[in-house]
Amino acid sequence: MIVQRNFKNSDAKEVANLVEETMLTTNIKDYSKEYVENDLKHLTAQDFKDRAKNFHCYVFINDTVNKIIAVGSIGAYWGKKDESSLFNIFVSPEYQGRGIGKQLIQTLEQDEYFKRAKRIEIPASITGLGFYQKMGYHFKNGNNSLDDEQLYRLEKFNN
């Protein structure tokens, strides 16, 4: 059974390992090894603990094997009250294509940071672009080019 809960600091190492496995298995298809390794330097267990102080972070766990299989966060966009951002959304390669990512986005979209925002932004990887578009996110200001970080900037508006 898959259960979700808020991230705990004790999850940090397992979350960092999940992110590393996902990037080296899935994202590596769209990015160079050098890019992925450089990105992973900023996705350590300590980074997740630090970010959890400012964001609402959720984990999905396969209760049967007691393993974290997905992670995602939402927080204020540069401190704004009416804009938010989604961050660090990863699903274990073993569980991709099973609707876990959709459940994760739906969970994030029930969070207070989402509900209070007029606009929600997500820095999307090349790998995740199609998925986020299926979830209703569109290119920010119609710009479909990669930015300096090799990410697309997508957004969704709340009514």
GROMACS .gro file of N, CA and C in nm:
model
  477
    1MET      N    1   0.084  -0.118   0.000
    1MET     CA    2   0.000   0.000   0.000
    1MET      C    3   0.089   0.125   0.000
    2ILE      N    4   0.048   0.225  -0.079
    2ILE     CA    5   0.121   0.351  -0.086
    2ILE      C    6   0.056   0.451   0.011
    3VAL      N    7   0.139   0.507   0.099
    3VAL     CA    8   0.090   0.608   0.193
    3VAL      C    9   0.173   0.734   0.175
    4GLN      N   10   0.113   0.846   0.209
    4GLN     CA   11   0.185   0.973   0.201
    4GLN      C   12   0.188   1.036   0.339
    5ARG      N   13   0.291   1.117   0.360
    5ARG     CA   14   0.301   1.192   0.484
    5ARG      C   15   0.399   1.306   0.464
    6ASN      N   16   0.405   1.391   0.564
    6ASN     CA   17   0.502   1.501   0.560
    6ASN      C   18   0.642   1.446   0.579
    7PHE      N   19   0.736   1.509   0.513
    7PHE     CA   20   0.878   1.477   0.525
    7PHE      C   21   0.923   1.498   0.669
    8LYS      N   22   1.009   1.409   0.715
    8LYS     CA   23   1.075   1.423   0.846
    8LYS      C   24   1.225   1.430   0.820
    9ASN      N   25   1.297   1.497   0.907
    9ASN     CA   26   1.443   1.504   0.890
    9ASN      C   27   1.506   1.366   0.881
   10SER      N   28   1.447   1.269   0.949
   10SER     CA   29   1.501   1.133   0.944
   10SER      C   30   1.486   1.069   0.806
   11ASP      N   31   1.407   1.131   0.717
   11ASP     CA   32   1.390   1.082   0.580
   11ASP      C   33   1.499   1.133   0.486
   12ALA      N   34   1.576   1.230   0.529
   12ALA     CA   35   1.664   1.305   0.439
   12ALA      C   36   1.760   1.218   0.360
   13LYS      N   37   1.827   1.125   0.423
   13LYS     CA   38   1.924   1.041   0.353
   13LYS      C   39   1.854   0.954   0.248
   14GLU      N   40   1.741   0.894   0.286
   14GLU     CA   41   1.668   0.810   0.191
   14GLU      C   42   1.614   0.892   0.074
   15VAL      N   43   1.568   1.014   0.101
   15VAL     CA   44   1.519   1.103  -0.005
   15VAL      C   45   1.634   1.139  -0.099
   16ALA      N   46   1.749   1.175  -0.043
   16ALA     CA   47   1.865   1.209  -0.127
   16ALA      C   48   1.905   1.089  -0.214
   17ASN      N   49   1.899   0.970  -0.159
   17ASN     CA   50   1.931   0.850  -0.238
   17ASN      C   51   1.829   0.827  -0.349
   18LEU      N   52   1.701   0.850  -0.320
   18LEU     CA   53   1.596   0.838  -0.420
   18LEU      C   54   1.620   0.936  -0.535
   19VAL      N   55   1.651   1.060  -0.501
   19VAL     CA   56   1.676   1.163  -0.602
   19VAL      C   57   1.797   1.125  -0.687
   20GLU      N   58   1.903   1.079  -0.623
   20GLU     CA   59   2.023   1.039  -0.697
   20GLU      C   60   1.991   0.923  -0.793
   21GLU      N   61   1.923   0.822  -0.743
   21GLU     CA   62   1.887   0.708  -0.827
   21GLU      C   63   1.802   0.753  -0.947
   22THR      N   64   1.705   0.840  -0.921
   22THR     CA   65   1.615   0.887  -1.027
   22THR      C   66   1.692   0.967  -1.132
   23MET      N   67   1.776   1.057  -1.086
   23MET     CA   68   1.851   1.140  -1.182
   23MET      C   69   1.948   1.056  -1.264
   24LEU      N   70   2.013   0.959  -1.200
   24LEU     CA   71   2.112   0.877  -1.271
   24LEU      C   72   2.047   0.770  -1.359
   25THR      N   73   1.919   0.743  -1.337
   25THR     CA   74   1.848   0.644  -1.417
   25THR      C   75   1.759   0.708  -1.522
   26THR      N   76   1.681   0.808  -1.482
   26THR     CA   77   1.580   0.867  -1.570
   26THR      C   78   1.629   0.997  -1.634
   27ASN      N   79   1.672   1.093  -1.553
   27ASN     CA   80   1.712   1.224  -1.607
   27ASN      C   81   1.837   1.216  -1.693
   28ILE      N   82   1.920   1.116  -1.670
   28ILE     CA   83   2.045   1.102  -1.746
   28ILE      C   84   2.018   1.083  -1.895
   29LYS      N   85   1.895   1.045  -1.928
   29LYS     CA   86   1.858   1.029  -2.069
   29LYS      C   87   1.850   1.164  -2.141
   30ASP      N   88   1.828   1.270  -2.063
   30ASP     CA   89   1.811   1.404  -2.121
   30ASP      C   90   1.923   1.502  -2.085
   31TYR      N   91   2.008   1.464  -1.992
   31TYR     CA   92   2.114   1.552  -1.945
   31TYR      C   93   2.247   1.477  -1.943
   32SER      N   94   2.355   1.553  -1.951
   32SER     CA   95   2.488   1.492  -1.945
   32SER      C   96   2.517   1.442  -1.804
   33LYS      N   97   2.608   1.348  -1.794
   33LYS     CA   98   2.649   1.295  -1.662
   33LYS      C   99   2.705   1.409  -1.577
   34GLU      N  100   2.781   1.498  -1.639
   34GLU     CA  101   2.839   1.612  -1.568
   34GLU      C  102   2.729   1.702  -1.509
   35TYR      N  103   2.626   1.729  -1.588
   35TYR     CA  104   2.514   1.812  -1.541
   35TYR      C  105   2.447   1.746  -1.421
   36VAL      N  106   2.416   1.616  -1.434
   36VAL     CA  107   2.347   1.544  -1.326
   36VAL      C  108   2.433   1.541  -1.200
   37GLU      N  109   2.560   1.511  -1.214
   37GLU     CA  110   2.648   1.506  -1.097
   37GLU      C  111   2.659   1.642  -1.030
   38ASN      N  112   2.663   1.748  -1.109
   38ASN     CA  113   2.670   1.884  -1.054
   38ASN      C  114   2.540   1.917  -0.979
   39ASP      N  115   2.426   1.879  -1.038
   39ASP     CA  116   2.296   1.904  -0.975
   39ASP      C  117   2.286   1.829  -0.842
   40LEU      N  118   2.336   1.708  -0.839
   40LEU     CA  119   2.327   1.626  -0.718
   40LEU      C  120   2.407   1.684  -0.601
   41LYS      N  121   2.505   1.768  -0.630
   41LYS     CA  122   2.582   1.834  -0.524
   41LYS      C  123   2.492   1.924  -0.439
   42HIS      N  124   2.377   1.964  -0.496
   42HIS     CA  125   2.284   2.055  -0.427
   42HIS      C  126   2.157   1.982  -0.385
   43LEU      N  127   2.162   1.850  -0.386
   43LEU     CA  128   2.045   1.770  -0.350
   43LEU      C  129   2.085   1.664  -0.247
   44THR      N  130   2.162   1.707  -0.149
   44THR     CA  131   2.210   1.618  -0.045
   44THR      C  132   2.106   1.605   0.067
   45ALA      N  133   2.130   1.512   0.157
   45ALA     CA  134   2.041   1.495   0.272
   45ALA      C  135   2.029   1.627   0.349
   46GLN      N  136   2.141   1.695   0.370
   46GLN     CA  137   2.138   1.822   0.443
   46GLN      C  138   2.058   1.927   0.368
   47ASP      N  139   2.069   1.929   0.234
   47ASP     CA  140   1.990   2.024   0.155
   47ASP      C  141   1.841   2.002   0.177
   48PHE      N  142   1.799   1.876   0.181
   48PHE     CA  143   1.656   1.847   0.202
   48PHE      C  144   1.612   1.888   0.342
   49LYS      N  145   1.695   1.869   0.441
   49LYS     CA  146   1.662   1.914   0.577
   49LYS      C  147   1.647   2.066   0.580
   50ASP      N  148   1.741   2.135   0.515
   50ASP     CA  149   1.738   2.281   0.514
   50ASP      C  150   1.613   2.333   0.441
   51ARG      N  151   1.581   2.273   0.328
   51ARG     CA  152   1.465   2.319   0.250
   51ARG      C  153   1.335   2.292   0.322
   52ALA      N  154   1.330   2.184   0.399
   52ALA     CA  155   1.208   2.149   0.471
   52ALA      C  156   1.170   2.256   0.575
   53LYS      N  157   1.264   2.341   0.612
   53LYS     CA  158   1.235   2.449   0.706
   53LYS      C  159   1.148   2.556   0.641
   54ASN      N  160   1.158   2.569   0.508
   54ASN     CA  161   1.087   2.676   0.436
   54ASN      C  162   0.976   2.626   0.345
   55PHE      N  163   0.976   2.499   0.312
   55PHE     CA  164   0.878   2.442   0.220
   55PHE      C  165   0.796   2.336   0.292
   56HIS      N  166   0.686   2.302   0.234
   56HIS     CA  167   0.610   2.185   0.277
   56HIS      C  168   0.652   2.071   0.185
   57CYS      N  169   0.710   1.970   0.244
   57CYS     CA  170   0.765   1.858   0.168
   57CYS      C  171   0.688   1.731   0.203
   58TYR      N  172   0.654   1.654   0.101
   58TYR     CA  173   0.578   1.531   0.120
   58TYR      C  174   0.657   1.413   0.065
   59VAL      N  175   0.640   1.299   0.131
   59VAL     CA  176   0.698   1.174   0.080
   59VAL      C  177   0.586   1.073   0.062
   60PHE      N  178   0.604   0.988  -0.037
   60PHE     CA  179   0.516   0.875  -0.060
   60PHE      C  180   0.596   0.750  -0.027
   61ILE      N  181   0.534   0.659   0.046
   61ILE     CA  182   0.604   0.541   0.096
   61ILE      C  183   0.529   0.416   0.053
   62ASN      N  184   0.604   0.318   0.004
   62ASN     CA  185   0.547   0.185  -0.017
   62ASN      C  186   0.552   0.119   0.119
   63ASP      N  187   0.437   0.113   0.183
   63ASP     CA  188   0.426   0.063   0.320
   63ASP      C  189   0.465  -0.085   0.331
   64THR      N  190   0.445  -0.158   0.224
   64THR     CA  191   0.476  -0.301   0.225
   64THR      C  192   0.624  -0.326   0.249
   65VAL      N  193   0.708  -0.244   0.184
   65VAL     CA  194   0.853  -0.262   0.197
   65VAL      C  195   0.919  -0.149   0.276
   66ASN      N  196   0.834  -0.055   0.329
   66ASN     CA  197   0.882   0.059   0.407
   66ASN      C  198   0.992   0.135   0.334
   67LYS      N  199   0.960   0.179   0.211
   67LYS     CA  200   1.056   0.248   0.126
   67LYS      C  201   0.993   0.375   0.069
   68ILE      N  202   1.066   0.487   0.078
   68ILE     CA  203   1.020   0.612   0.017
   68ILE      C  204   1.034   0.597  -0.135
   69ILE      N  205   0.923   0.622  -0.205
   69ILE     CA  206   0.922   0.603  -0.351
   69ILE      C  207   0.899   0.733  -0.428
   70ALA      N  208   0.865   0.841  -0.357
   70ALA     CA  209   0.844   0.970  -0.423
   70ALA      C  210   0.858   1.082  -0.322
   71VAL      N  211   0.893   1.199  -0.374
   71VAL     CA  212   0.910   1.318  -0.291
   71VAL      C  213   0.872   1.441  -0.373
   72GLY      N  214   0.820   1.541  -0.306
   72GLY     CA  215   0.790   1.668  -0.372
   72GLY      C  216   0.767   1.777  -0.269
   73SER      N  217   0.792   1.901  -0.308
   73SER     CA  218   0.780   2.014  -0.216
   73SER      C  219   0.708   2.131  -0.281
   74ILE      N  220   0.650   2.214  -0.196
   74ILE     CA  221   0.588   2.339  -0.241
   74ILE      C  222   0.623   2.447  -0.140
   75GLY      N  223   0.644   2.567  -0.189
   75GLY     CA  224   0.675   2.680  -0.100
   75GLY      C  225   0.643   2.811  -0.169
   76ALA      N  226   0.659   2.918  -0.095
   76ALA     CA  227   0.635   3.051  -0.150
   76ALA      C  228   0.737   3.080  -0.260
   77TYR      N  229   0.691   3.146  -0.366
   77TYR     CA  230   0.778   3.187  -0.475
   77TYR      C  231   0.847   3.316  -0.432
   78TRP      N  232   0.975   3.305  -0.401
   78TRP     CA  233   1.056   3.419  -0.357
   78TRP      C  234   0.988   3.497  -0.245
   79GLY      N  235   0.926   3.426  -0.152
   79GLY     CA  236   0.865   3.488  -0.035
   79GLY      C  237   0.729   3.551  -0.058
   80LYS      N  238   0.675   3.542  -0.177
   80LYS     CA  239   0.547   3.606  -0.207
   80LYS      C  240   0.432   3.526  -0.146
   81LYS      N  241   0.326   3.597  -0.108
   81LYS     CA  242   0.208   3.533  -0.051
   81LYS      C  243   0.112   3.482  -0.159
   82ASP      N  244   0.114   3.546  -0.277
   82ASP     CA  245   0.017   3.510  -0.381
   82ASP      C  246   0.079   3.428  -0.495
   83GLU      N  247   0.204   3.383  -0.477
   83GLU     CA  248   0.269   3.297  -0.576
   83GLU      C  249   0.346   3.188  -0.502
   84SER      N  250   0.345   3.069  -0.559
   84SER     CA  251   0.417   2.956  -0.500
   84SER      C  252   0.494   2.882  -0.607
   85SER      N  253   0.583   2.793  -0.562
   85SER     CA  254   0.661   2.710  -0.655
   85SER      C  255   0.660   2.566  -0.608
   86LEU      N  256   0.664   2.476  -0.704
   86LEU     CA  257   0.684   2.334  -0.677
   86LEU      C  258   0.832   2.305  -0.696
   87PHE      N  259   0.886   2.218  -0.611
   87PHE     CA  260   1.029   2.187  -0.615
   87PHE      C  261   1.054   2.039  -0.596
   88ASN      N  262   1.166   1.994  -0.646
   88ASN     CA  263   1.222   1.862  -0.614
   88ASN      C  264   1.118   1.750  -0.620
   89ILE      N  265   1.054   1.739  -0.734
   89ILE     CA  266   0.954   1.635  -0.754
   89ILE      C  267   1.022   1.517  -0.822
   90PHE      N  268   1.028   1.406  -0.750
   90PHE     CA  269   1.094   1.286  -0.801
   90PHE      C  270   1.014   1.163  -0.764
   91VAL      N  271   1.004   1.071  -0.859
   91VAL     CA  272   0.943   0.940  -0.836
   91VAL      C  273   1.049   0.836  -0.870
   92SER      N  274   1.066   0.739  -0.783
   92SER     CA  275   1.161   0.631  -0.806
   92SER      C  276   1.139   0.570  -0.943
   93PRO      N  277   1.247   0.543  -1.018
   93PRO     CA  278   1.232   0.484  -1.151
   93PRO      C  279   1.145   0.357  -1.150
   94GLU      N  280   1.155   0.281  -1.045
   94GLU     CA  281   1.080   0.156  -1.031
   94GLU      C  282   0.928   0.180  -1.027
   95TYR      N  283   0.888   0.301  -0.986
   95TYR     CA  284   0.746   0.333  -0.969
   95TYR      C  285   0.693   0.432  -1.072
   96GLN      N  286   0.776   0.475  -1.165
   96GLN     CA  287   0.731   0.570  -1.267
   96GLN      C  288   0.629   0.503  -1.359
   97GLY      N  289   0.534   0.582  -1.405
   97GLY     CA  290   0.432   0.532  -1.496
   97GLY      C  291   0.317   0.462  -1.426
   98ARG      N  292   0.310   0.473  -1.294
   98ARG     CA  293   0.203   0.406  -1.217
   98ARG      C  294   0.106   0.504  -1.152
   99GLY      N  295   0.113   0.631  -1.188
   99GLY     CA  296   0.022   0.731  -1.133
   99GLY      C  297   0.069   0.794  -1.002
  100ILE      N  298   0.189   0.757  -0.956
  100ILE     CA  299   0.241   0.813  -0.831
  100ILE      C  300   0.270   0.963  -0.847
  101GLY      N  301   0.329   1.000  -0.959
  101GLY     CA  302   0.358   1.141  -0.984
  101GLY      C  303   0.231   1.225  -0.986
  102LYS      N  304   0.127   1.172  -1.049
  102LYS     CA  305  -0.001   1.243  -1.053
  102LYS      C  306  -0.055   1.261  -0.911
  103GLN      N  307  -0.048   1.155  -0.830
  103GLN     CA  308  -0.094   1.165  -0.691
  103GLN      C  309  -0.012   1.268  -0.613
  104LEU      N  310   0.118   1.272  -0.641
  104LEU     CA  311   0.206   1.366  -0.573
  104LEU      C  312   0.168   1.510  -0.608
  105ILE      N  313   0.147   1.537  -0.737
  105ILE     CA  314   0.106   1.672  -0.779
  105ILE      C  315  -0.029   1.707  -0.716
  106GLN      N  316  -0.123   1.613  -0.715
  106GLN     CA  317  -0.253   1.639  -0.654
  106GLN      C  318  -0.238   1.671  -0.505
  107THR      N  319  -0.148   1.603  -0.437
  107THR     CA  320  -0.122   1.632  -0.295
  107THR      C  321  -0.067   1.774  -0.280
  108LEU      N  322   0.031   1.809  -0.362
  108LEU     CA  323   0.090   1.943  -0.355
  108LEU      C  324  -0.015   2.050  -0.386
  109GLU      N  325  -0.108   2.018  -0.475
  109GLU     CA  326  -0.211   2.114  -0.513
  109GLU      C  327  -0.322   2.125  -0.408
  110GLN      N  328  -0.317   2.044  -0.304
  110GLN     CA  329  -0.410   2.058  -0.191
  110GLN      C  330  -0.345   2.134  -0.074
  111ASP      N  331  -0.215   2.163  -0.088
  111ASP     CA  332  -0.141   2.231   0.017
  111ASP      C  333  -0.182   2.378   0.025
  112GLU      N  334  -0.169   2.436   0.145
  112GLU     CA  335  -0.206   2.578   0.163
  112GLU      C  336  -0.124   2.671   0.074
  113TYR      N  337   0.003   2.637   0.046
  113TYR     CA  338   0.083   2.723  -0.043
  113TYR      C  339   0.023   2.728  -0.183
  114PHE      N  340  -0.035   2.618  -0.226
  114PHE     CA  341  -0.099   2.615  -0.358
  114PHE      C  342  -0.231   2.690  -0.354
  115LYS      N  343  -0.311   2.661  -0.254
  115LYS     CA  344  -0.446   2.717  -0.247
  115LYS      C  345  -0.446   2.869  -0.233
  116ARG      N  346  -0.347   2.925  -0.166
  116ARG     CA  347  -0.345   3.070  -0.146
  116ARG      C  348  -0.286   3.144  -0.267
  117ALA      N  349  -0.220   3.070  -0.355
  117ALA     CA  350  -0.148   3.134  -0.467
  117ALA      C  351  -0.238   3.160  -0.586
  118LYS      N  352  -0.215   3.272  -0.650
  118LYS     CA  353  -0.281   3.300  -0.778
  118LYS      C  354  -0.203   3.232  -0.891
  119ARG      N  355  -0.071   3.218  -0.870
  119ARG     CA  356   0.015   3.160  -0.973
  119ARG      C  357   0.112   3.064  -0.906
  120ILE      N  358   0.133   2.949  -0.971
  120ILE     CA  359   0.226   2.848  -0.922
  120ILE      C  360   0.325   2.820  -1.033
  121GLU      N  361   0.452   2.825  -0.999
  121GLU     CA  362   0.557   2.802  -1.098
  121GLU      C  363   0.630   2.672  -1.066
  122ILE      N  364   0.681   2.609  -1.171
  122ILE     CA  365   0.765   2.492  -1.151
  122ILE      C  366   0.882   2.498  -1.248
  123PRO      N  367   1.004   2.485  -1.195
  123PRO     CA  368   1.120   2.470  -1.284
  123PRO      C  369   1.122   2.324  -1.329
  124ALA      N  370   1.089   2.300  -1.455
  124ALA     CA  371   1.072   2.164  -1.506
  124ALA      C  372   1.194   2.117  -1.584
  125SER      N  373   1.234   1.996  -1.554
  125SER     CA  374   1.343   1.934  -1.630
  125SER      C  375   1.291   1.896  -1.769
  126ILE      N  376   1.384   1.874  -1.860
  126ILE     CA  377   1.348   1.823  -1.992
  126ILE      C  378   1.269   1.693  -1.973
  127THR      N  379   1.316   1.612  -1.881
  127THR     CA  380   1.256   1.481  -1.853
  127THR      C  381   1.111   1.493  -1.807
  128GLY      N  382   1.081   1.591  -1.723
  128GLY     CA  383   0.948   1.604  -1.665
  128GLY      C  384   0.851   1.692  -1.743
  129LEU      N  385   0.898   1.758  -1.849
  129LEU     CA  386   0.816   1.856  -1.920
  129LEU      C  387   0.679   1.801  -1.960
  130GLY      N  388   0.676   1.691  -2.032
  130GLY     CA  389   0.549   1.635  -2.080
  130GLY      C  390   0.455   1.601  -1.966
  131PHE      N  391   0.508   1.546  -1.859
  131PHE     CA  392   0.428   1.512  -1.742
  131PHE      C  393   0.361   1.637  -1.684
  132TYR      N  394   0.439   1.741  -1.662
  132TYR     CA  395   0.384   1.863  -1.602
  132TYR      C  396   0.281   1.928  -1.694
  133GLN      N  397   0.303   1.920  -1.825
  133GLN     CA  398   0.205   1.975  -1.918
  133GLN      C  399   0.074   1.898  -1.907
  134LYS      N  400   0.081   1.765  -1.892
  134LYS     CA  401  -0.041   1.685  -1.873
  134LYS      C  402  -0.113   1.723  -1.744
  135MET      N  403  -0.037   1.773  -1.646
  135MET     CA  404  -0.095   1.813  -1.518
  135MET      C  405  -0.146   1.958  -1.521
  136GLY      N  406  -0.144   2.021  -1.639
  136GLY     CA  407  -0.203   2.154  -1.655
  136GLY      C  408  -0.109   2.271  -1.643
  137TYR      N  409   0.021   2.246  -1.644
  137TYR     CA  410   0.119   2.354  -1.637
  137TYR      C  411   0.161   2.392  -1.778
  138HIS      N  412   0.181   2.523  -1.800
  138HIS     CA  413   0.214   2.575  -1.932
  138HIS      C  414   0.341   2.659  -1.925
  139PHE      N  415   0.403   2.680  -2.040
  139PHE     CA  416   0.526   2.760  -2.044
  139PHE      C  417   0.499   2.900  -1.988
  140LYS      N  418   0.584   2.944  -1.898
  140LYS     CA  419   0.573   3.077  -1.838
  140LYS      C  420   0.591   3.182  -1.948
  141ASN      N  421   0.496   3.271  -1.956
  141ASN     CA  422   0.497   3.379  -2.057
  141ASN      C  423   0.512   3.324  -2.199
  142GLY      N  424   0.471   3.199  -2.220
  142GLY     CA  425   0.479   3.138  -2.353
  142GLY      C  426   0.620   3.102  -2.398
  143ASN      N  427   0.718   3.117  -2.308
  143ASN     CA  428   0.858   3.090  -2.343
  143ASN      C  429   0.888   2.941  -2.331
  144ASN      N  430   0.909   2.877  -2.446
  144ASN     CA  431   0.935   2.733  -2.446
  144ASN      C  432   1.083   2.700  -2.463
  145SER      N  433   1.169   2.792  -2.420
  145SER     CA  434   1.314   2.771  -2.427
  145SER      C  435   1.368   2.730  -2.290
  146LEU      N  436   1.474   2.652  -2.293
  146LEU     CA  437   1.543   2.618  -2.168
  146LEU      C  438   1.614   2.741  -2.114
  147ASP      N  439   1.617   2.755  -1.981
  147ASP     CA  440   1.688   2.868  -1.921
  147ASP      C  441   1.834   2.830  -1.897
  148ASP      N  442   1.906   2.917  -1.826
  148ASP     CA  443   2.049   2.894  -1.800
  148ASP      C  444   2.075   2.768  -1.718
  149GLU      N  445   1.973   2.723  -1.642
  149GLU     CA  446   1.987   2.603  -1.561
  149GLU      C  447   1.945   2.476  -1.637
  150GLN      N  448   1.915   2.493  -1.765
  150GLN     CA  449   1.867   2.383  -1.849
  150GLN      C  450   1.732   2.329  -1.801
  151LEU      N  451   1.647   2.422  -1.759
  151LEU     CA  452   1.512   2.391  -1.714
  151LEU      C  453   1.412   2.476  -1.790
  152TYR      N  454   1.290   2.425  -1.800
  152TYR     CA  455   1.179   2.504  -1.852
  152TYR      C  456   1.107   2.566  -1.733
  153ARG      N  457   1.057   2.686  -1.750
  153ARG     CA  458   0.978   2.750  -1.646
  153ARG      C  459   0.832   2.736  -1.687
  154LEU      N  460   0.758   2.663  -1.604
  154LEU     CA  461   0.617   2.641  -1.630
  154LEU      C  462   0.535   2.706  -1.520
  155GLU      N  463   0.407   2.730  -1.549
  155GLU     CA  464   0.321   2.792  -1.450
  155GLU      C  465   0.177   2.745  -1.469
  156LYS      N  466   0.101   2.763  -1.361
  156LYS     CA  467  -0.042   2.735  -1.361
  156LYS      C  468  -0.106   2.847  -1.279
  157PHE      N  469  -0.224   2.887  -1.321
  157PHE     CA  470  -0.294   2.993  -1.248
  157PHE      C  471  -0.416   2.936  -1.176
  158ASN      N  472  -0.438   2.983  -1.054
  158ASN     CA  473  -0.557   2.949  -0.977
  158ASN      C  474  -0.660   3.057  -1.003
  159ASN      N  475  -0.784   3.019  -1.007
  159ASN     CA  476  -0.892   3.118  -1.024
  159ASN      C  477  -0.940   3.168  -0.890
   0.00000   0.00000   0.00000
